[in-house]
XYZ file of C-alpha atoms in Angstrom:
483
model
C 56.117 11.241 -26.796
C 55.474 14.917 -26.064
C 56.751 17.763 -28.275
C 59.172 18.713 -25.497
C 60.639 15.206 -25.456
C 60.868 15.207 -29.256
C 62.843 18.507 -29.155
C 65.283 17.194 -26.543
C 65.821 14.015 -28.556
C 66.600 16.087 -31.639
C 69.183 18.148 -29.715
C 70.908 14.993 -28.406
C 70.914 13.444 -31.841
C 72.333 16.670 -33.336
C 75.108 16.743 -30.712
C 76.102 13.179 -31.552
C 76.156 13.998 -35.282
C 78.277 17.133 -34.766
C 80.782 15.387 -32.526
C 81.034 12.538 -35.022
C 81.605 14.934 -37.903
C 84.379 16.733 -35.988
C 86.127 13.418 -35.311
C 86.017 12.489 -39.019
C 87.394 15.892 -40.015
C 90.287 15.523 -37.535
C 91.187 12.111 -38.981
C 91.252 13.540 -42.497
C 93.300 16.646 -41.604
C 97.075 16.624 -42.352
C 97.677 19.452 -39.897
C 98.326 17.865 -36.511
C 97.551 21.037 -34.544
C 94.266 21.605 -36.413
C 93.296 17.948 -35.986
C 93.967 18.210 -32.236
C 91.670 21.217 -31.975
C 88.931 19.390 -33.903
C 89.154 16.392 -31.565
C 88.932 18.743 -28.558
C 85.817 20.391 -30.000
C 84.258 16.986 -30.733
C 84.904 15.925 -27.129
C 83.271 19.083 -25.788
C 80.172 18.611 -27.967
C 80.000 14.953 -27.014
C 80.318 15.756 -23.322
C 77.581 18.376 -23.512
C 75.391 15.911 -25.381
C 75.948 13.216 -22.731
C 75.097 15.697 -19.932
C 71.940 16.686 -21.780
C 71.090 13.018 -22.305
C 71.511 12.352 -18.585
C 69.222 15.298 -17.800
C 66.604 13.947 -20.213
C 66.813 10.445 -18.710
C 66.522 11.816 -15.166
C 63.478 13.886 -16.125
C 61.825 10.920 -17.797
C 62.508 8.752 -14.750
C 61.011 11.401 -12.462
C 57.865 11.583 -14.595
C 57.583 7.813 -14.725
C 57.982 7.608 -10.948
C 55.204 10.196 -10.430
C 52.919 8.350 -12.867
C 53.502 5.073 -11.040
C 52.841 6.779 -7.701
C 49.532 8.160 -8.947
C 48.532 4.778 -10.388
C 49.375 3.045 -7.121
C 47.377 5.648 -5.203
C 44.362 5.195 -7.483
C 44.649 1.420 -7.227
C 44.832 1.672 -3.452
C 41.698 3.823 -3.361
C 39.891 1.415 -5.678
C 40.879 -1.456 -3.444
C 39.590 0.463 -0.417
C 36.259 1.061 -2.129
C 36.136 -2.580 -3.149
C 36.879 -3.659 0.411
C 34.170 -1.317 1.697
C 31.709 -2.685 -0.859
C 32.549 -6.231 0.173
C 32.083 -5.256 3.819
C 28.635 -3.776 3.058
C 27.680 -6.908 1.121
C 28.887 -9.047 4.008
C 26.822 -7.011 6.475
C 23.749 -7.396 4.255
C 24.378 -11.129 3.961
C 24.665 -11.440 7.732
C 21.348 -9.579 8.118
C 19.717 -11.901 5.597
C 21.100 -14.931 7.394
C 19.739 -13.526 10.652
C 16.280 -13.168 9.105
C 16.523 -16.639 7.571
C 17.502 -18.091 10.939
C 14.558 -16.273 12.553
C 12.169 -17.664 9.969
C 13.499 -21.214 10.019
C 13.272 -21.223 13.786
C 9.811 -19.637 13.677
C 8.358 -21.549 10.702
C 9.559 -25.059 11.355
C 6.717 -27.427 10.578
C 5.745 -29.556 13.522
C 8.899 -28.823 15.482
C 7.394 -25.818 17.270
C 4.819 -26.445 19.986
C 1.230 -25.567 19.080
C -0.042 -22.340 20.617
C -3.647 -23.196 21.473
C -4.485 -19.471 21.603
C -4.290 -19.502 17.800
C -6.946 -22.198 17.464
C -10.066 -20.879 15.753
C -13.490 -22.463 16.489
C -13.929 -24.354 13.230
C -16.340 -27.270 13.674
C -14.229 -30.419 13.425
C -17.291 -32.537 12.702
C -18.501 -30.387 9.821
C -17.909 -31.423 6.239
C -17.951 -27.820 5.064
C -14.607 -26.403 3.925
C -12.789 -23.894 6.119
C -12.310 -20.366 4.827
C -10.044 -17.931 6.634
C -10.805 -14.258 5.930
C -7.782 -11.984 6.353
C -8.159 -8.201 6.371
C -5.526 -5.506 6.261
C -5.478 -2.344 8.307
C -7.377 0.165 6.169
C -8.340 3.708 7.097
C -11.779 2.566 8.254
C -13.788 -0.646 8.532
C -14.211 -1.252 4.819
C -12.165 -4.441 4.530
C -13.824 -6.003 7.575
C -17.343 -5.061 6.515
C -16.886 -6.422 3.000
C -15.521 -9.732 4.297
C -18.269 -9.965 6.912
C -20.884 -9.663 4.165
C -19.291 -12.490 2.194
C -18.758 -14.668 5.283
C -22.410 -14.267 6.394
C -23.729 -15.113 2.930
C -21.368 -18.066 2.609
C -22.460 -19.900 5.759
C -24.282 -22.543 3.705
C -21.121 -23.161 1.681
C -18.233 -22.944 4.140
C -17.134 -22.266 7.699
C -15.567 -18.835 8.127
C -13.281 -17.257 10.723
C -11.125 -14.106 10.686
C -7.585 -12.797 11.061
C -7.326 -9.017 11.046
C -4.951 -6.107 11.490
C -7.833 -3.694 12.056
C -8.191 -1.961 15.403
C -11.949 -2.640 15.061
C -11.528 -6.371 14.467
C -13.664 -7.388 17.473
C -16.737 -6.232 15.559
C -16.899 -9.584 13.755
C -17.836 -11.279 17.022
C -21.203 -9.512 16.890
C -21.975 -11.738 13.889
C -20.911 -15.050 15.380
C -17.354 -15.221 14.035
C -14.053 -15.343 15.897
C -11.048 -13.216 15.054
C -7.332 -13.363 15.759
C -5.748 -9.918 15.836
C -2.253 -8.875 14.861
C -0.957 -5.335 15.239
C -0.252 -3.556 11.967
C 3.193 -2.316 11.008
C 2.063 1.274 11.612
C 0.850 0.385 15.100
C 4.093 -1.384 16.041
C 6.479 1.119 14.460
C 8.622 -1.763 13.187
C 10.599 -1.726 9.958
C 8.767 -3.427 7.101
C 11.126 -6.417 6.932
C 10.940 -7.126 10.682
C 7.151 -6.762 10.756
C 6.684 -9.042 7.750
C 8.889 -11.682 9.377
C 6.871 -11.583 12.601
C 3.555 -11.714 10.778
C 4.800 -14.592 8.602
C 5.532 -16.688 11.698
C 2.173 -15.749 13.273
C 0.155 -16.542 10.168
C 2.025 -19.746 9.401
C 1.184 -21.002 12.897
C -2.486 -20.161 12.319
C -2.534 -22.111 9.053
C -0.636 -25.030 10.564
C -3.073 -25.261 13.470
C -6.373 -24.545 11.677
C -5.748 -26.013 8.214
C -7.939 -23.675 6.112
C -9.162 -24.876 2.739
C -9.022 -21.354 1.381
C -7.755 -17.943 2.441
C -9.643 -14.826 1.331
C -7.477 -11.717 1.624
C -9.070 -8.260 1.452
C -6.550 -5.460 1.082
C -4.428 -3.634 -1.453
C -1.192 -5.575 -0.779
C -1.034 -9.314 -0.067
C 1.423 -9.778 2.781
C 4.278 -12.172 2.177
C 3.232 -14.302 5.126
C -0.220 -14.783 3.572
C 0.740 -15.953 0.098
C 3.716 -18.005 1.297
C 1.667 -19.763 4.000
C -1.116 -20.466 1.519
C 1.324 -22.283 -0.762
C 3.074 -24.016 2.141
C -0.160 -25.435 3.564
C -2.005 -26.104 0.316
C -4.755 -23.501 0.778
C -6.327 -21.685 -2.164
C -5.629 -17.950 -1.975
C -8.375 -15.612 -3.180
C -7.700 -11.889 -3.394
C -10.865 -9.900 -2.709
C -9.773 -6.564 -4.125
C -11.932 -3.533 -4.848
C -11.240 -1.527 -7.983
C -11.022 2.239 -8.571
C -7.305 2.487 -7.788
C -5.540 5.828 -8.095
C -3.085 6.541 -10.886
C 0.362 6.380 -9.297
C -0.578 3.624 -6.829
C 1.890 0.749 -6.457
C 0.712 -1.753 -9.084
C 3.435 -4.362 -8.521
C 1.032 -6.974 -7.203
C -1.643 -6.117 -9.765
C 0.828 -7.165 -12.441
C 1.916 -10.337 -10.604
C -1.425 -11.310 -9.025
C -1.525 -14.617 -10.924
C 1.770 -15.599 -9.244
C 0.540 -14.793 -5.738
C -3.154 -15.671 -5.697
C -5.170 -18.477 -7.267
C -8.101 -16.165 -7.997
C -9.000 -12.460 -7.869
C -12.509 -11.267 -6.987
C -13.451 -7.641 -7.684
C -16.718 -6.215 -6.284
C -18.479 -3.730 -8.547
C -18.235 -0.007 -7.810
C -20.521 2.970 -8.455
C -17.515 4.624 -10.104
C -16.731 1.764 -12.509
C -17.979 3.486 -15.665
C -15.631 6.439 -15.133
C -12.609 4.433 -13.977
C -9.512 4.807 -16.133
C -7.004 3.856 -13.429
C -4.743 0.790 -13.262
C -7.478 -1.637 -12.129
C -9.740 -0.687 -15.053
C -7.332 -2.409 -17.419
C -7.544 -5.790 -15.670
C -9.892 -8.644 -16.490
C -10.624 -10.136 -13.083
C -13.819 -11.840 -11.900
C -16.501 -9.250 -11.108
C -19.179 -9.754 -8.467
C -21.988 -7.459 -7.235
C -21.087 -4.745 -4.749
C -21.786 -6.262 -1.311
C -23.427 -4.570 1.653
C -23.408 -6.195 5.058
C -27.183 -6.521 5.451
C -30.207 -7.090 3.230
C -32.873 -4.395 2.831
C -35.238 -6.877 4.510
C -33.114 -6.606 7.680
C -33.498 -2.832 7.884
C -36.084 -0.934 9.948
C -38.861 1.336 8.753
C -38.461 5.001 9.766
C -40.342 5.051 13.069
C -39.048 1.647 14.121
C -35.479 2.764 13.375
C -35.903 5.937 15.435
C -37.390 3.963 18.290
C -34.448 1.543 18.188
C -32.087 4.504 18.332
C -34.015 6.106 21.185
C -35.018 9.167 19.174
C -38.246 11.149 19.018
C -40.232 10.149 15.917
C -41.773 13.635 15.696
C -38.494 15.271 14.726
C -36.401 15.157 11.544
C -32.854 13.813 11.518
C -29.723 13.973 9.367
C -26.945 11.406 9.773
C -23.333 12.587 9.858
C -20.860 9.741 9.514
C -17.421 10.705 8.229
C -14.515 8.317 8.019
C -10.769 8.937 8.317
C -9.070 11.952 6.777
C -11.797 13.635 4.733
C -11.307 17.416 4.363
C -8.164 18.434 6.279
C -9.376 16.799 9.477
C -12.509 14.735 10.158
C -13.398 16.891 13.138
C -13.399 20.050 10.983
C -15.770 18.568 8.406
C -17.951 16.993 11.083
C -18.318 20.239 13.029
C -19.042 22.255 9.886
C -21.692 19.717 8.840
C -23.334 19.693 12.276
C -23.499 23.495 12.462
C -24.926 23.820 8.951
C -27.557 21.101 9.484
C -28.722 22.639 12.763
C -29.275 25.915 10.915
C -31.655 24.305 8.386
C -34.621 24.064 10.724
C -35.306 24.117 14.479
C -37.064 20.745 14.069
C -34.068 19.030 12.437
C -31.512 17.241 14.639
C -28.120 15.739 13.883
C -27.206 12.111 14.511
C -23.454 11.451 14.608
C -22.770 7.836 13.679
C -19.689 6.161 15.166
C -18.279 2.671 15.494
C -19.398 0.754 18.619
C -15.706 0.525 19.517
C -15.198 4.295 19.370
C -15.417 5.912 22.825
C -13.679 9.241 22.269
C -16.288 11.521 20.710
C -18.791 13.214 23.024
C -21.324 15.913 22.085
C -23.662 17.311 24.733
C -25.594 19.735 22.524
C -29.337 19.130 22.901
C -30.013 18.619 19.171
C -26.969 16.443 18.531
C -27.241 12.707 19.208
C -24.345 10.250 19.117
C -25.117 6.650 18.154
C -22.734 3.718 17.996
C -24.669 1.188 15.952
C -23.148 -1.248 13.496
C -24.098 -1.611 10.769
C -25.801 1.773 10.551
C -27.434 0.656 7.290
C -30.244 -0.909 9.340
C -31.358 2.580 10.391
C -30.922 4.644 7.222
C -34.680 5.093 6.699
C -34.668 7.242 9.863
C -32.803 10.093 8.132
C -33.901 12.763 5.671
C -30.425 12.647 4.190
C -26.825 11.853 5.180
C -23.388 13.432 5.191
C -21.018 10.519 4.708
C -17.493 9.625 3.627
C -17.027 8.512 0.027
C -15.573 5.157 1.065
C -16.638 1.966 -0.660
C -19.134 0.675 1.918
C -20.788 3.977 2.805
C -21.468 4.850 -0.827
C -22.908 1.448 -1.694
C -25.093 1.339 1.406
C -26.481 4.690 0.273
C -27.266 3.276 -3.168
C -28.746 0.006 -1.954
C -30.902 1.516 0.798
C -31.964 4.506 -1.354
C -30.604 7.050 1.127
C -29.364 10.229 -0.648
C -26.247 11.861 0.726
C -23.661 14.570 0.628
C -20.489 12.558 0.073
C -17.117 13.780 1.312
C -14.116 12.076 -0.326
C -10.896 11.390 1.528
C -8.344 13.087 -0.712
C -5.344 11.590 1.119
C -5.807 7.906 0.238
C -2.955 6.120 -1.518
C -5.032 3.713 -3.635
C -8.804 4.315 -3.292
C -9.962 6.989 -5.740
C -12.701 8.414 -3.541
C -12.840 11.692 -5.454
C -13.800 9.796 -8.614
C -16.352 7.667 -6.754
C -17.934 10.775 -5.241
C -18.065 12.665 -8.543
C -19.656 9.692 -10.306
C -22.200 9.348 -7.472
C -23.124 12.995 -8.081
C -23.184 12.607 -11.879
C -25.684 9.735 -11.565
C -27.970 12.027 -9.595
C -27.766 10.196 -6.263
C -26.480 13.132 -4.219
C -23.796 15.827 -4.069
C -20.008 15.561 -3.767
C -18.229 18.047 -1.491
C -14.457 18.383 -1.724
C -14.084 21.497 0.436
C -15.734 22.912 3.516
C -17.366 25.627 1.383
C -18.800 22.980 -0.957
C -20.019 21.085 2.108
C -21.950 24.159 3.286
C -23.603 24.620 -0.101
C -24.463 20.929 -0.491
C -26.182 20.759 2.914
C -28.138 23.913 2.104
C -29.274 22.312 -1.163
C -30.387 19.185 0.685
C -32.561 21.336 2.915
C -35.091 21.427 0.052
C -37.486 18.440 0.284
C -38.065 18.413 -3.487
C -34.343 18.127 -4.123
C -34.120 15.174 -1.733
C -37.035 13.528 -3.546
C -35.246 13.851 -6.902
C -32.138 12.207 -5.470
C -34.212 9.402 -3.990
C -35.979 8.780 -7.315
C -32.591 8.485 -9.042
C -31.477 5.957 -6.422
C -34.652 3.926 -6.970
C -33.638 3.444 -10.612
C -29.958 2.654 -9.915
C -28.737 -0.169 -12.164
C -25.574 -1.107 -10.229
C -25.512 -4.822 -9.276
C -25.718 -5.042 -5.465
C -26.148 -7.906 -3.013
C -25.138 -8.941 0.507
C -22.102 -10.935 -0.499
C -23.916 -13.853 -2.181
C -22.137 -13.358 -5.506
C -18.684 -13.454 -3.948
C -19.578 -16.351 -1.622
C -20.941 -18.398 -4.526
C -17.814 -17.819 -6.588
C -15.555 -18.757 -3.650
C -17.550 -21.963 -3.199
C -17.168 -22.786 -6.904
C -13.436 -22.356 -6.786
C -12.739 -24.304 -3.604
C -15.022 -27.213 -4.509
C -13.411 -27.543 -7.940
C -9.898 -27.864 -6.485
């Protein structure tokens, strides 16, 4: 009760007491006239008290009515919000049911007709297990190249074919493998959920038709369609995952890898000793860093130049930059070309591109464009290189003793190329350039033959375990034959 209500109650109570007292006094008085006056006064006080009481009751009723109105209004709003929430939940449920219907219609065992276009050329008569290599859509050709190395080395252990999201996927056919392509989410512009549903149906059909013994996935995120299809069709799932992840990268699947994949293979990295990122804290199976070819498959200097159609009397520097290095690849490439051409009138530039790349043209007389893959076969042709700090480029440099200016892509979401490049420089293999100004200075430094010789000597003593995929292929064979 408020103080105001307490005051009004006291006034009413006082009025009742006064009127009562007047009535008692009138009954006790012997003077009839005086008693009549007392009774009249008591009636007046009583009447006033009753009027005041009615006013108090009316006010209380008004306040109660307003309180009830406000409570009803609040309840109505709450109910509206609740109804809206239920409507949103219903919409979400309908969307989920739509996706579930899509998947059950798309992934339906033997009920769907077989699409023969998804049949890969596994040898039906062979007793070797079937391994399906699946690569994501990275910034370059790293995932494909790494898997190609393992697939080539594993030919004595298993049959291998490919599924890839890479725009350069056809490159595997140069090595005798077939590939089924699927457009990446970025290429399609689809929402993540819709793309994952479509890929899940596509990949499930591939597994249903080709019956792989094992699936080797190379990428930073195992797609739902891959790990679900592996379980559905009884295939071992092996995650071939490089290390050197950035701090701040999405580590969800690193923490749950044992729930998604049967095994995790991690190729060694020149930056391992300096790695303090999320992958450094894991205890996965390590294998040597693979390069696509053996040193025995590479050409000597003059033979390499002849194969490339270049004059053996001149000196050459290779420029091969991947996606998104310093600001824009074209900026770094042009700066490198201009600086190299200024070193000596007898030094030419060779721009290395993918065989599938048709866009870049350079008509300058001392600039030559080659589209050879893998370029590692020809590295002896060059005095030095200007290359991206991606996994494969760096490790080809180390294995084939080809010193380089390395340009890290600073825009990657997981691959810590800046760390790899700085560690490459710290070990004395070459120079890291993070800016165009640093690129200028590094190329000028490489113009000194004695400096190049020091870098090459350091590469000759490199202790990093390297192979052509034999370590990974052997481990895959161990795992699938033990199952």
